[in-house]
């Protein structure tokens, strides 16, 4: 048996705003953007070179979902973005205005720094030790 996470849903306020930010600031690729009718779209993004896990942008509807935009995990880091070159990506993201909560840390498992996405969700930028 083989399984993998196909996509993780991320609540967003606006599809186009989120697509623009993730493709510009993080260099993600737009994999699919299909109109589902009624204002709903199937929008998949992926980091460059990623072949399995995608980010599914889900436009929030209703007060409860809207209240969760930018706080899907109660302030904890939500997602880990692994990279093969921490310095390259950290410098690119800083040049694009991405807010880092901290300077890079060198841990037993690799180099890491927490950053905020467009809505304030915490992410780790992580280069694992080889």
PDB file of C-alpha atoms in Angstrom:
ATOM      1  CA  UNK A   1       0.000   0.000   0.000  1.00  0.00           C
ATOM      2  CA  UNK A   2       1.191   3.518  -0.815  1.00  0.00           C
ATOM      3  CA  UNK A   3      -0.486   6.711   0.301  1.00  0.00           C
ATOM      4  CA  UNK A   4       0.420  10.380   0.376  1.00  0.00           C
ATOM      5  CA  UNK A   5      -1.200  13.661   1.311  1.00  0.00           C
ATOM      6  CA  UNK A   6      -2.603  14.971  -1.953  1.00  0.00           C
ATOM      7  CA  UNK A   7      -3.481  18.451  -0.732  1.00  0.00           C
ATOM      8  CA  UNK A   8      -3.874  20.555   2.377  1.00  0.00           C
ATOM      9  CA  UNK A   9      -6.758  23.025   2.438  1.00  0.00           C
ATOM     10  CA  UNK A  10      -5.880  26.610   3.352  1.00  0.00           C
ATOM     11  CA  UNK A  11      -8.611  29.129   4.108  1.00  0.00           C
ATOM     12  CA  UNK A  12      -8.169  32.357   2.130  1.00  0.00           C
ATOM     13  CA  UNK A  13     -10.100  35.604   1.779  1.00  0.00           C
ATOM     14  CA  UNK A  14      -9.670  35.881  -1.983  1.00  0.00           C
ATOM     15  CA  UNK A  15      -8.467  33.380  -4.578  1.00  0.00           C
ATOM     16  CA  UNK A  16      -6.625  35.810  -6.844  1.00  0.00           C
ATOM     17  CA  UNK A  17      -4.931  37.640  -3.969  1.00  0.00           C
ATOM     18  CA  UNK A  18      -3.698  34.324  -2.539  1.00  0.00           C
ATOM     19  CA  UNK A  19      -2.548  32.973  -5.920  1.00  0.00           C
ATOM     20  CA  UNK A  20      -0.568  36.167  -6.543  1.00  0.00           C
ATOM     21  CA  UNK A  21       1.097  36.086  -3.121  1.00  0.00           C
ATOM     22  CA  UNK A  22       2.034  32.384  -3.080  1.00  0.00           C
ATOM     23  CA  UNK A  23       3.382  32.417  -6.636  1.00  0.00           C
ATOM     24  CA  UNK A  24       5.347  35.655  -6.160  1.00  0.00           C
ATOM     25  CA  UNK A  25       6.546  35.486  -2.563  1.00  0.00           C
ATOM     26  CA  UNK A  26       7.138  31.737  -2.287  1.00  0.00           C
ATOM     27  CA  UNK A  27       7.659  30.861  -5.944  1.00  0.00           C
ATOM     28  CA  UNK A  28       4.847  28.295  -5.906  1.00  0.00           C
ATOM     29  CA  UNK A  29       3.467  27.033  -9.208  1.00  0.00           C
ATOM     30  CA  UNK A  30      -0.212  27.304 -10.075  1.00  0.00           C
ATOM     31  CA  UNK A  31      -1.177  23.705 -10.873  1.00  0.00           C
ATOM     32  CA  UNK A  32      -4.898  24.129 -11.453  1.00  0.00           C
ATOM     33  CA  UNK A  33      -7.547  26.841 -11.302  1.00  0.00           C
ATOM     34  CA  UNK A  34     -10.966  25.479 -12.251  1.00  0.00           C
ATOM     35  CA  UNK A  35     -14.232  27.401 -11.906  1.00  0.00           C
ATOM     36  CA  UNK A  36     -16.701  25.224  -9.993  1.00  0.00           C
ATOM     37  CA  UNK A  37     -19.597  27.676 -10.303  1.00  0.00           C
ATOM     38  CA  UNK A  38     -21.242  29.793  -7.656  1.00  0.00           C
ATOM     39  CA  UNK A  39     -18.004  31.655  -6.896  1.00  0.00           C
ATOM     40  CA  UNK A  40     -16.194  28.462  -5.918  1.00  0.00           C
ATOM     41  CA  UNK A  41     -12.906  27.451  -7.553  1.00  0.00           C
ATOM     42  CA  UNK A  42     -10.597  24.432  -7.346  1.00  0.00           C
ATOM     43  CA  UNK A  43      -7.190  26.091  -6.947  1.00  0.00           C
ATOM     44  CA  UNK A  44      -4.094  23.957  -6.438  1.00  0.00           C
ATOM     45  CA  UNK A  45      -0.603  25.344  -5.863  1.00  0.00           C
ATOM     46  CA  UNK A  46       2.685  23.545  -5.273  1.00  0.00           C
ATOM     47  CA  UNK A  47       6.242  24.435  -4.388  1.00  0.00           C
ATOM     48  CA  UNK A  48       8.639  24.206  -7.340  1.00  0.00           C
ATOM     49  CA  UNK A  49       9.745  20.626  -7.924  1.00  0.00           C
ATOM     50  CA  UNK A  50       7.026  19.143  -5.707  1.00  0.00           C
ATOM     51  CA  UNK A  51       5.338  16.096  -7.178  1.00  0.00           C
ATOM     52  CA  UNK A  52       2.794  15.007  -4.579  1.00  0.00           C
ATOM     53  CA  UNK A  53       1.470  17.350  -1.910  1.00  0.00           C
ATOM     54  CA  UNK A  54      -0.462  20.422  -3.066  1.00  0.00           C
ATOM     55  CA  UNK A  55      -1.969  23.437  -1.348  1.00  0.00           C
ATOM     56  CA  UNK A  56      -5.709  23.757  -1.992  1.00  0.00           C
ATOM     57  CA  UNK A  57      -6.926  27.327  -1.630  1.00  0.00           C
ATOM     58  CA  UNK A  58     -10.364  27.320  -0.024  1.00  0.00           C
ATOM     59  CA  UNK A  59     -12.242  30.617  -0.001  1.00  0.00           C
ATOM     60  CA  UNK A  60     -13.763  31.075   3.430  1.00  0.00           C
ATOM     61  CA  UNK A  61     -17.542  31.293   3.663  1.00  0.00           C
ATOM     62  CA  UNK A  62     -19.491  32.374   6.697  1.00  0.00           C
ATOM     63  CA  UNK A  63     -18.361  34.023   9.898  1.00  0.00           C
ATOM     64  CA  UNK A  64     -16.779  30.921  11.433  1.00  0.00           C
ATOM     65  CA  UNK A  65     -14.534  30.161   8.446  1.00  0.00           C
ATOM     66  CA  UNK A  66     -13.663  33.826   7.948  1.00  0.00           C
ATOM     67  CA  UNK A  67     -12.602  34.003  11.605  1.00  0.00           C
ATOM     68  CA  UNK A  68     -10.101  31.197  10.973  1.00  0.00           C
ATOM     69  CA  UNK A  69      -8.265  32.890   8.091  1.00  0.00           C
ATOM     70  CA  UNK A  70      -4.692  33.368   9.261  1.00  0.00           C
ATOM     71  CA  UNK A  71      -5.243  31.390  12.442  1.00  0.00           C
ATOM     72  CA  UNK A  72      -5.913  27.838  11.380  1.00  0.00           C
ATOM     73  CA  UNK A  73      -3.747  26.391  14.168  1.00  0.00           C
ATOM     74  CA  UNK A  74      -4.236  28.771  17.074  1.00  0.00           C
ATOM     75  CA  UNK A  75      -0.922  30.530  16.475  1.00  0.00           C
ATOM     76  CA  UNK A  76       1.295  27.459  16.066  1.00  0.00           C
ATOM     77  CA  UNK A  77       3.279  26.769  12.933  1.00  0.00           C
ATOM     78  CA  UNK A  78       0.859  25.389  10.348  1.00  0.00           C
ATOM     79  CA  UNK A  79       3.004  24.078   7.513  1.00  0.00           C
ATOM     80  CA  UNK A  80       6.648  23.205   6.924  1.00  0.00           C
ATOM     81  CA  UNK A  81       8.161  24.254   3.611  1.00  0.00           C
ATOM     82  CA  UNK A  82      11.209  22.082   3.010  1.00  0.00           C
ATOM     83  CA  UNK A  83      13.943  23.427   0.768  1.00  0.00           C
ATOM     84  CA  UNK A  84      17.224  22.210  -0.660  1.00  0.00           C
ATOM     85  CA  UNK A  85      18.794  25.683  -0.236  1.00  0.00           C
ATOM     86  CA  UNK A  86      17.725  27.650   2.825  1.00  0.00           C
ATOM     87  CA  UNK A  87      19.795  30.758   2.081  1.00  0.00           C
ATOM     88  CA  UNK A  88      18.509  31.075  -1.488  1.00  0.00           C
ATOM     89  CA  UNK A  89      14.862  30.844  -0.459  1.00  0.00           C
ATOM     90  CA  UNK A  90      15.226  32.945   2.692  1.00  0.00           C
ATOM     91  CA  UNK A  91      16.830  35.767   0.706  1.00  0.00           C
ATOM     92  CA  UNK A  92      14.202  35.560  -2.074  1.00  0.00           C
ATOM     93  CA  UNK A  93      11.338  35.577   0.395  1.00  0.00           C
ATOM     94  CA  UNK A  94      12.757  38.511   2.363  1.00  0.00           C
ATOM     95  CA  UNK A  95      13.226  40.452  -0.892  1.00  0.00           C
ATOM     96  CA  UNK A  96       9.540  39.787  -1.646  1.00  0.00           C
ATOM     97  CA  UNK A  97       8.515  41.229   1.724  1.00  0.00           C
ATOM     98  CA  UNK A  98       7.732  37.985   3.540  1.00  0.00           C
ATOM     99  CA  UNK A  99       7.658  38.592   7.299  1.00  0.00           C
ATOM    100  CA  UNK A 100       9.970  36.291   9.257  1.00  0.00           C
ATOM    101  CA  UNK A 101       9.248  35.988  12.961  1.00  0.00           C
ATOM    102  CA  UNK A 102      12.878  35.179  13.691  1.00  0.00           C
ATOM    103  CA  UNK A 103      16.369  34.940  12.290  1.00  0.00           C
ATOM    104  CA  UNK A 104      17.455  31.534  10.968  1.00  0.00           C
ATOM    105  CA  UNK A 105      18.158  28.930  13.643  1.00  0.00           C
ATOM    106  CA  UNK A 106      20.554  26.039  13.327  1.00  0.00           C
ATOM    107  CA  UNK A 107      19.041  22.995  14.976  1.00  0.00           C
ATOM    108  CA  UNK A 108      20.137  19.355  15.180  1.00  0.00           C
ATOM    109  CA  UNK A 109      17.722  18.530  12.338  1.00  0.00           C
ATOM    110  CA  UNK A 110      18.602  21.467  10.062  1.00  0.00           C
ATOM    111  CA  UNK A 111      18.247  25.198   9.418  1.00  0.00           C
ATOM    112  CA  UNK A 112      14.846  26.736  10.133  1.00  0.00           C
ATOM    113  CA  UNK A 113      13.047  30.070  10.435  1.00  0.00           C
ATOM    114  CA  UNK A 114       9.365  30.764  11.052  1.00  0.00           C
ATOM    115  CA  UNK A 115       7.576  33.081   8.626  1.00  0.00           C
ATOM    116  CA  UNK A 116       4.037  34.348   8.164  1.00  0.00           C
ATOM    117  CA  UNK A 117       2.033  33.802   5.012  1.00  0.00           C
ATOM    118  CA  UNK A 118      -0.239  36.422   3.465  1.00  0.00           C
ATOM    119  CA  UNK A 119      -2.829  35.967   6.209  1.00  0.00           C
ATOM    120  CA  UNK A 120      -0.533  35.405   9.196  1.00  0.00           C
ATOM    121  CA  UNK A 121      -0.411  31.603   9.339  1.00  0.00           C
ATOM    122  CA  UNK A 122       2.954  30.442  10.659  1.00  0.00           C
ATOM    123  CA  UNK A 123       5.191  28.343   8.419  1.00  0.00           C
ATOM    124  CA  UNK A 124       8.664  26.881   8.872  1.00  0.00           C
ATOM    125  CA  UNK A 125      11.176  27.375   6.086  1.00  0.00           C
ATOM    126  CA  UNK A 126      13.315  24.298   6.658  1.00  0.00           C
ATOM    127  CA  UNK A 127      16.435  22.806   5.143  1.00  0.00           C
ATOM    128  CA  UNK A 128      16.974  19.390   6.700  1.00  0.00           C
ATOM    129  CA  UNK A 129      20.488  18.188   7.410  1.00  0.00           C
ATOM    130  CA  UNK A 130      21.605  15.593   4.930  1.00  0.00           C
TER     131      UNK A 130
END
